[in-house]
PDB file of C-alpha atoms in Angstrom:
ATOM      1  CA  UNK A  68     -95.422-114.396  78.152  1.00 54.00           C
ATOM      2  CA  UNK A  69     -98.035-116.891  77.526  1.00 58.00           C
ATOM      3  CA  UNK A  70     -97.803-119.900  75.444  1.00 67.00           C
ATOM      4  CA  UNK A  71     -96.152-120.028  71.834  1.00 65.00           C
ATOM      5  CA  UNK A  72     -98.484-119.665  69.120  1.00 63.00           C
ATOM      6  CA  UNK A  73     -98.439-118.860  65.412  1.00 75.00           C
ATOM      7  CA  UNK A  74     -99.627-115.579  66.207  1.00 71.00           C
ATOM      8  CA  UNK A  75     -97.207-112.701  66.625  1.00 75.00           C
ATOM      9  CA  UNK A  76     -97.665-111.891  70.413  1.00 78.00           C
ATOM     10  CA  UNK A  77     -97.967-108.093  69.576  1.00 78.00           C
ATOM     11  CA  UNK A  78    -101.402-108.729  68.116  1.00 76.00           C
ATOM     12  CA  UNK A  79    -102.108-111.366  70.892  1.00 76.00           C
ATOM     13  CA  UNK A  80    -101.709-108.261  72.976  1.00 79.00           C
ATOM     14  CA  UNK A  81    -103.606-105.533  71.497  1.00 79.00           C
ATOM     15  CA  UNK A  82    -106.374-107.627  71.257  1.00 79.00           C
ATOM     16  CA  UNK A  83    -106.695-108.546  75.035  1.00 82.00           C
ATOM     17  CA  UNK A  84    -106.173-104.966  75.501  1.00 81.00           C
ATOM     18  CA  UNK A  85    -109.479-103.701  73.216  1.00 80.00           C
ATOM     19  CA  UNK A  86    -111.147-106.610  75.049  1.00 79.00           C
ATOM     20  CA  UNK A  87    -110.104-105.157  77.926  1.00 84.00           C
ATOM     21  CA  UNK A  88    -111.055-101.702  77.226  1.00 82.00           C
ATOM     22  CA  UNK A  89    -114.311-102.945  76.080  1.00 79.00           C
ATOM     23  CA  UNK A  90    -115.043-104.533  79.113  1.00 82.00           C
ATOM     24  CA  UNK A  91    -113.879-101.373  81.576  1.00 84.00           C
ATOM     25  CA  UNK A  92    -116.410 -99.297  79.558  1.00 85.00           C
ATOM     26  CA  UNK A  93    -119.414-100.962  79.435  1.00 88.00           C
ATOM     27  CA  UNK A  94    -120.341 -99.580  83.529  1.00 90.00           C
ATOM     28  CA  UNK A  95    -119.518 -96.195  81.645  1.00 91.00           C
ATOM     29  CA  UNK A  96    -121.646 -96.982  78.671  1.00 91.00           C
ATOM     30  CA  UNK A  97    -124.655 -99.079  80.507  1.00 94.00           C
ATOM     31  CA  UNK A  98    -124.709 -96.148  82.701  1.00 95.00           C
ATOM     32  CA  UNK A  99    -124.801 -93.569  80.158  1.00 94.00           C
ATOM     33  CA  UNK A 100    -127.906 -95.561  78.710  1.00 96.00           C
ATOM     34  CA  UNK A 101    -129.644 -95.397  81.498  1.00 97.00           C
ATOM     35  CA  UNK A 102    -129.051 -91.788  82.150  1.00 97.00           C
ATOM     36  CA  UNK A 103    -130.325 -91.087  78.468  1.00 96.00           C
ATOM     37  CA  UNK A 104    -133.103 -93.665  79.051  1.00 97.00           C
ATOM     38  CA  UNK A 105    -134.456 -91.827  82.355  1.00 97.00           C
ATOM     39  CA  UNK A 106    -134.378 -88.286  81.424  1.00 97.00           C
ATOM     40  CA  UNK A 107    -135.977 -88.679  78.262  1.00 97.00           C
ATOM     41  CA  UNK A 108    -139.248 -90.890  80.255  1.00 97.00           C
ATOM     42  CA  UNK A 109    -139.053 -87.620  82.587  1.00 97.00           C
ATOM     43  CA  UNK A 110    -139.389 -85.237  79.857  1.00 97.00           C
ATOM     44  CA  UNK A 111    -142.213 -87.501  78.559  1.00 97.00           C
ATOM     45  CA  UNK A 112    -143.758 -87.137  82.034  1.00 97.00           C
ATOM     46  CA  UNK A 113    -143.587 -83.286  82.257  1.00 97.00           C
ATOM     47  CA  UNK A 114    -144.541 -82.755  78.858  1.00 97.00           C
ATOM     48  CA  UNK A 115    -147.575 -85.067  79.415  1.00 97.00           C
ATOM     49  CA  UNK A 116    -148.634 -83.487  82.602  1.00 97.00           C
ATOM     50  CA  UNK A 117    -148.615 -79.676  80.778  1.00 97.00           C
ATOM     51  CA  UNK A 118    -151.027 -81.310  77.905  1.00 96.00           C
ATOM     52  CA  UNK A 119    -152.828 -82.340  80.534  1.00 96.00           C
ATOM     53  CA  UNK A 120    -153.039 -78.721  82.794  1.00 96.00           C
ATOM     54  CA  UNK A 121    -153.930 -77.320  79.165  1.00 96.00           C
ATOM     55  CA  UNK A 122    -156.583 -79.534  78.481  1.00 96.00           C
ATOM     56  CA  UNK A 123    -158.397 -79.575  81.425  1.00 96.00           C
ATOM     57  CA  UNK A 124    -158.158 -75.604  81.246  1.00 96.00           C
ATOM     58  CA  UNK A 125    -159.978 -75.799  78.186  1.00 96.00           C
ATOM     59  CA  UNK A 126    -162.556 -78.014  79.337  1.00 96.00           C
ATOM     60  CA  UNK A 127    -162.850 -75.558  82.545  1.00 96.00           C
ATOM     61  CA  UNK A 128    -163.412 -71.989  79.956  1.00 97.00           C
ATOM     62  CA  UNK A 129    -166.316 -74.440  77.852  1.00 96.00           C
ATOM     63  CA  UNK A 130    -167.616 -75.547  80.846  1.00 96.00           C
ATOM     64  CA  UNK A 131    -167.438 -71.801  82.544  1.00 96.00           C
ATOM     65  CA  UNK A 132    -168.814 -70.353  79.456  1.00 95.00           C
ATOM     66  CA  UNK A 133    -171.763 -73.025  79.016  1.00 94.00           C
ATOM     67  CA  UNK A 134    -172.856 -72.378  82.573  1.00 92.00           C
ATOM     68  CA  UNK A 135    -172.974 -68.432  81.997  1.00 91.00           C
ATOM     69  CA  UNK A 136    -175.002 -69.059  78.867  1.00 89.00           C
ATOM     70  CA  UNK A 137    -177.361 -71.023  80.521  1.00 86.00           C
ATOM     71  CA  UNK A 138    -177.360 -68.431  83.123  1.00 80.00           C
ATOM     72  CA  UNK A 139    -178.634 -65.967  80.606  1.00 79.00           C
ATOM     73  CA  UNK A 140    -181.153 -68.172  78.886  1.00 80.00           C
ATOM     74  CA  UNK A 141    -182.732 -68.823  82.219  1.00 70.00           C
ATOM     75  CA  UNK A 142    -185.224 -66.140  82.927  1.00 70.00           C
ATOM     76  CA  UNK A 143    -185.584 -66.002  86.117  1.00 68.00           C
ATOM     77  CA  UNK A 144    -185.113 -63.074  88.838  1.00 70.00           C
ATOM     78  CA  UNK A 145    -181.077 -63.500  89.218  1.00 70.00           C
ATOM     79  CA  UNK A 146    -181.348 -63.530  85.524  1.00 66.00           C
ATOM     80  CA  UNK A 147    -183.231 -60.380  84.395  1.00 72.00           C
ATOM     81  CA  UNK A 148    -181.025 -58.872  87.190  1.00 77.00           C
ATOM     82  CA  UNK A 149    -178.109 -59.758  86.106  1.00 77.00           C
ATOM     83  CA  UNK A 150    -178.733 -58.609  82.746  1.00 77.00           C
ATOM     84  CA  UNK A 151    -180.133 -55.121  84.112  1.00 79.00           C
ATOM     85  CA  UNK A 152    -176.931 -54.937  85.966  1.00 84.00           C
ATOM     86  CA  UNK A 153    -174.982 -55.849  82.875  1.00 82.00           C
ATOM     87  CA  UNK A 154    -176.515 -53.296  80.701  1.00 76.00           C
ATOM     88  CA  UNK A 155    -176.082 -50.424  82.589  1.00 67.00           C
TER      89      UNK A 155
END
């Protein structure tokens, strides 16, 4: 028993044991955090790399279909072949 006090040494006890407890779970908690921390900045990662795949696939169809316009507006021997091949 430790040293006399004014306080009843039931509540002396219950309170060293919620410090106690306190202090067991914050490995548990901390790691918890962590956990919640990481796979939220991976989801941010994979959801920022498919924005990316999409956008660049959009900038690959302009690109495609600027180059195939320009294609036709050249006239030149591919082109008037092309477009005889096309029409047929």
């Amino acid at each position: 028993m430790a040293f006399p006090t004014a306080v009843n040494s039931q509540i002396t006890d219950s309170v060293s044991q919620v410090n106690t407890k306190v202090l067991g779970d914050a490995p548990a908690v901390a790691t918890g955090n962590l956990m919640i921390a990481t796979s939220q900045a991976l989801s941010n990662a994979a959801h920022n790399a498919t924005t990316g795949q999409q956008n660049s696939t959009i900038t690959a169809q302009a690109a495609l279909t600027q180059g195939v316009n320009t294609l036709y507006s050249v006239d030149t021997a591919a082109a008037v072949g092309t477009e005889k091949i096309n029409s047929k």
